Amino acid sequence: MTERRLEGLIEALRRLPGVGQKSAQRMAYHLLQHDRTGAEQLAAALQSAVLGVQHCSRCHTFTEAEVCDLCLDPQRDARQLLVVESPADCAAMERSASYRGLYFVLMGRLSPLDGVGVDDIGLQPLLARAGDGVVQEVILATSFSAEGEATAHVLGRLLKARGLTVTRLARGVPAGSELEYVDLSTLAHALHDRR
Amino acid sequence: MTERRLEGLIEALRRLPGVGQKSAQRMAYHLLQHDRTGAEQLAAALQSAVLGVQHCSRCHTFTEAEVCDLCLDPQRDARQLLVVESPADCAAMERSASYRGLYFVLMGRLSPLDGVGVDDIGLQPLLARAGDGVVQEVILATSFSAEGEATAHVLGRLLKARGLTVTRLARGVPAGSELEYVDLSTLAHALHDRR
Ligand SMILES: [Zn+2]
Ligand SMILES: [Zn+2]
């Protein structure tokens, strides 16, 4: 076969996370057969994002500007800095409408097995950001997985060493849950962290 | 939020089959954070494929030329025409090394519920192709799902009405299977036992 363009497309689609050979093939066939407009749109969107999306110089999230909208919002309380793993976590927290401070987005979490160390998440930018003299409390909101906990532990140690107040989101029973369906370690943590 | 480029990329990725909001978000973040080269490569591959990949004028599969390599191969037996749903099925049949005739790729199958009728699969091109005066036997190798069977039934009726010998892959293929996932020896036996 000398169908290099089709094979090249399948190869390129395989670089997407979670996409194997079969999915990439199905995607390529679908685009070429049913959605060439979608293929052109995706190509343009990729190029536009690569050219125009960078990291916010304050919170490290993705933005098209030097500083993102949220960091520029004068209504937010600059004394609180909430540390999350991804922009999606930041959006989830915003939807909860329970937080009025600022954010820092790590863009990952420590994962020694996958070779993700402190230099691969935004550690230095975080230390610089948290040490601006305005931030008083850093709230660690990395996930409650083993890797997220380890990340919170390492960051907490480094931030405390710089004289900052460091807190962690409470572990507990999710709102709306029946107690009998909550897993045991969550129950134990909820009891330990009781208010 | 005024992050149009990032949102545009997530929207465009959602047009890929099997990709929902969460996957699209994860893909966009991954590309921007870890694989901008991959993003550029995918953009280029999409454009290249949209510009250069078309349907073979003989078998209807994807190709960069007017007629694909397989259709041009003088070693193949032009008296047999095997009808499959997709280029992946064609590739699977080739890997079984049990067939020496030519192919016709429908690029789909009848699916009334999804609005896929006879005009959406390559029916007219198939009738023209099978009626070239050289083809003697049309082997229907659509999948053995309900839709694939219905497609074989409809095509069989129309092809027989034109005086062609029509056969179907033997039921060695497990019912409900997609052809491309069937093991090679089963494929070979199913071809041999065709009815
Ligand atoms: Zn920001
Ligand atoms: Zn061809």
PDB file of N, CA, C and O in Angstrom, chain B residues 58-82:
ATOM      1  N   ARG B  58     -12.656   2.509  -8.985  1.00  0.00           N
ATOM      2  CA  ARG B  58     -13.101   1.137  -9.256  1.00  0.00           C
ATOM      3  C   ARG B  58     -13.709   0.467  -8.023  1.00  0.00           C
ATOM      4  O   ARG B  58     -14.796  -0.086  -8.106  1.00  0.00           O
ATOM      5  N   CYS B  59     -13.012   0.531  -6.868  1.00  0.00           N
ATOM      6  CA  CYS B  59     -13.485  -0.231  -5.709  1.00  0.00           C
ATOM      7  C   CYS B  59     -14.050   0.654  -4.613  1.00  0.00           C
ATOM      8  O   CYS B  59     -14.559   0.162  -3.606  1.00  0.00           O
ATOM      9  N   HIS B  60     -13.921   1.978  -4.787  1.00  0.00           N
ATOM     10  CA  HIS B  60     -14.544   2.909  -3.856  1.00  0.00           C
ATOM     11  C   HIS B  60     -13.796   3.052  -2.531  1.00  0.00           C
ATOM     12  O   HIS B  60     -14.229   3.788  -1.644  1.00  0.00           O
ATOM     13  N   THR B  61     -12.656   2.371  -2.343  1.00  0.00           N
ATOM     14  CA  THR B  61     -11.920   2.533  -1.091  1.00  0.00           C
ATOM     15  C   THR B  61     -11.199   3.873  -1.102  1.00  0.00           C
ATOM     16  O   THR B  61     -11.205   4.586  -2.101  1.00  0.00           O
ATOM     17  N   PHE B  62     -10.575   4.241   0.012  1.00  0.00           N
ATOM     18  CA  PHE B  62      -9.797   5.477   0.049  1.00  0.00           C
ATOM     19  C   PHE B  62      -8.472   5.269  -0.667  1.00  0.00           C
ATOM     20  O   PHE B  62      -7.814   4.247  -0.499  1.00  0.00           O
ATOM     21  N   THR B  63      -8.073   6.237  -1.456  1.00  0.00           N
ATOM     22  CA  THR B  63      -6.805   6.162  -2.159  1.00  0.00           C
ATOM     23  C   THR B  63      -6.351   7.564  -2.534  1.00  0.00           C
ATOM     24  O   THR B  63      -7.157   8.491  -2.564  1.00  0.00           O
ATOM     25  N   GLU B  64      -5.051   7.702  -2.786  1.00  0.00           N
ATOM     26  CA  GLU B  64      -4.543   9.002  -3.218  1.00  0.00           C
ATOM     27  C   GLU B  64      -4.548   9.110  -4.732  1.00  0.00           C
ATOM     28  O   GLU B  64      -4.376  10.189  -5.287  1.00  0.00           O
ATOM     29  N   ALA B  65      -4.733   7.975  -5.409  1.00  0.00           N
ATOM     30  CA  ALA B  65      -4.687   7.970  -6.870  1.00  0.00           C
ATOM     31  C   ALA B  65      -6.109   7.840  -7.422  1.00  0.00           C
ATOM     32  O   ALA B  65      -7.065   7.714  -6.683  1.00  0.00           O
ATOM     33  N   GLU B  66      -6.234   7.884  -8.721  1.00  0.00           N
ATOM     34  CA  GLU B  66      -7.539   7.697  -9.356  1.00  0.00           C
ATOM     35  C   GLU B  66      -8.030   6.262  -9.110  1.00  0.00           C
ATOM     36  O   GLU B  66      -9.194   6.038  -8.794  1.00  0.00           O
ATOM     37  N   VAL B  67      -7.101   5.319  -9.260  1.00  0.00           N
ATOM     38  CA  VAL B  67      -7.413   3.909  -9.006  1.00  0.00           C
ATOM     39  C   VAL B  67      -6.386   3.378  -8.002  1.00  0.00           C
ATOM     40  O   VAL B  67      -5.199   3.690  -8.112  1.00  0.00           O
ATOM     41  N   CYS B  68      -6.842   2.596  -7.013  1.00  0.00           N
ATOM     42  CA  CYS B  68      -5.935   2.150  -5.945  1.00  0.00           C
ATOM     43  C   CYS B  68      -5.000   1.037  -6.429  1.00  0.00           C
ATOM     44  O   CYS B  68      -5.221   0.416  -7.465  1.00  0.00           O
ATOM     45  N   ASP B  69      -3.959   0.796  -5.649  1.00  0.00           N
ATOM     46  CA  ASP B  69      -2.950  -0.203  -6.006  1.00  0.00           C
ATOM     47  C   ASP B  69      -3.550  -1.584  -6.235  1.00  0.00           C
ATOM     48  O   ASP B  69      -3.183  -2.291  -7.185  1.00  0.00           O
ATOM     49  N   LEU B  70      -4.456  -1.968  -5.364  1.00  0.00           N
ATOM     50  CA  LEU B  70      -5.005  -3.320  -5.437  1.00  0.00           C
ATOM     51  C   LEU B  70      -5.804  -3.503  -6.732  1.00  0.00           C
ATOM     52  O   LEU B  70      -5.682  -4.526  -7.412  1.00  0.00           O
ATOM     53  N   CYS B  71      -6.600  -2.529  -7.081  1.00  0.00           N
ATOM     54  CA  CYS B  71      -7.386  -2.615  -8.325  1.00  0.00           C
ATOM     55  C   CYS B  71      -6.486  -2.667  -9.559  1.00  0.00           C
ATOM     56  O   CYS B  71      -6.870  -3.205 -10.594  1.00  0.00           O
ATOM     57  N   LEU B  72      -5.295  -2.081  -9.443  1.00  0.00           N
ATOM     58  CA  LEU B  72      -4.374  -2.044 -10.589  1.00  0.00           C
ATOM     59  C   LEU B  72      -3.523  -3.299 -10.687  1.00  0.00           C
ATOM     60  O   LEU B  72      -2.832  -3.505 -11.681  1.00  0.00           O
ATOM     61  N   ASP B  73      -3.579  -4.156  -9.651  1.00  0.00           N
ATOM     62  CA  ASP B  73      -2.702  -5.328  -9.609  1.00  0.00           C
ATOM     63  C   ASP B  73      -3.148  -6.368 -10.645  1.00  0.00           C
ATOM     64  O   ASP B  73      -4.224  -6.959 -10.505  1.00  0.00           O
ATOM     65  N   PRO B  74      -2.321  -6.652 -11.671  1.00  0.00           N
ATOM     66  CA  PRO B  74      -2.733  -7.598 -12.731  1.00  0.00           C
ATOM     67  C   PRO B  74      -2.780  -9.045 -12.246  1.00  0.00           C
ATOM     68  O   PRO B  74      -3.335  -9.913 -12.930  1.00  0.00           O
ATOM     69  N   GLN B  75      -2.203  -9.322 -11.064  1.00  0.00           N
ATOM     70  CA  GLN B  75      -2.213 -10.671 -10.510  1.00  0.00           C
ATOM     71  C   GLN B  75      -3.566 -11.074  -9.943  1.00  0.00           C
ATOM     72  O   GLN B  75      -3.805 -12.246  -9.685  1.00  0.00           O
ATOM     73  N   ARG B  76      -4.427 -10.086  -9.679  1.00  0.00           N
ATOM     74  CA  ARG B  76      -5.696 -10.404  -9.038  1.00  0.00           C
ATOM     75  C   ARG B  76      -6.689 -10.922 -10.071  1.00  0.00           C
ATOM     76  O   ARG B  76      -6.680 -10.508 -11.232  1.00  0.00           O
ATOM     77  N   ASP B  77      -7.573 -11.809  -9.608  1.00  0.00           N
ATOM     78  CA  ASP B  77      -8.585 -12.406 -10.479  1.00  0.00           C
ATOM     79  C   ASP B  77      -9.784 -11.458 -10.604  1.00  0.00           C
ATOM     80  O   ASP B  77     -10.568 -11.313  -9.663  1.00  0.00           O
ATOM     81  N   ALA B  78      -9.933 -10.855 -11.770  1.00  0.00           N
ATOM     82  CA  ALA B  78     -10.956  -9.827 -11.970  1.00  0.00           C
ATOM     83  C   ALA B  78     -12.356 -10.403 -12.110  1.00  0.00           C
ATOM     84  O   ALA B  78     -13.327  -9.657 -12.249  1.00  0.00           O
ATOM     85  N   ARG B  79     -12.478 -11.747 -12.060  1.00  0.00           N
ATOM     86  CA  ARG B  79     -13.810 -12.353 -12.178  1.00  0.00           C
ATOM     87  C   ARG B  79     -14.533 -12.434 -10.840  1.00  0.00           C
ATOM     88  O   ARG B  79     -15.726 -12.694 -10.805  1.00  0.00           O
ATOM     89  N   GLN B  80     -13.782 -12.209  -9.755  1.00  0.00           N
ATOM     90  CA  GLN B  80     -14.390 -12.227  -8.421  1.00  0.00           C
ATOM     91  C   GLN B  80     -14.356 -10.839  -7.804  1.00  0.00           C
ATOM     92  O   GLN B  80     -13.337 -10.141  -7.869  1.00  0.00           O
ATOM     93  N   LEU B  81     -15.482 -10.464  -7.204  1.00  0.00           N
ATOM     94  CA  LEU B  81     -15.569  -9.160  -6.559  1.00  0.00           C
ATOM     95  C   LEU B  81     -16.116  -9.375  -5.148  1.00  0.00           C
ATOM     96  O   LEU B  81     -17.233  -9.875  -4.980  1.00  0.00           O
ATOM     97  N   LEU B  82     -15.306  -9.053  -4.138  1.00  0.00           N
ATOM     98  CA  LEU B  82     -15.717  -9.266  -2.760  1.00  0.00           C
ATOM     99  C   LEU B  82     -16.134  -7.930  -2.141  1.00  0.00           C
ATOM    100  O   LEU B  82     -15.378  -6.965  -2.166  1.00  0.00           O
TER     101      LEU B  82
END
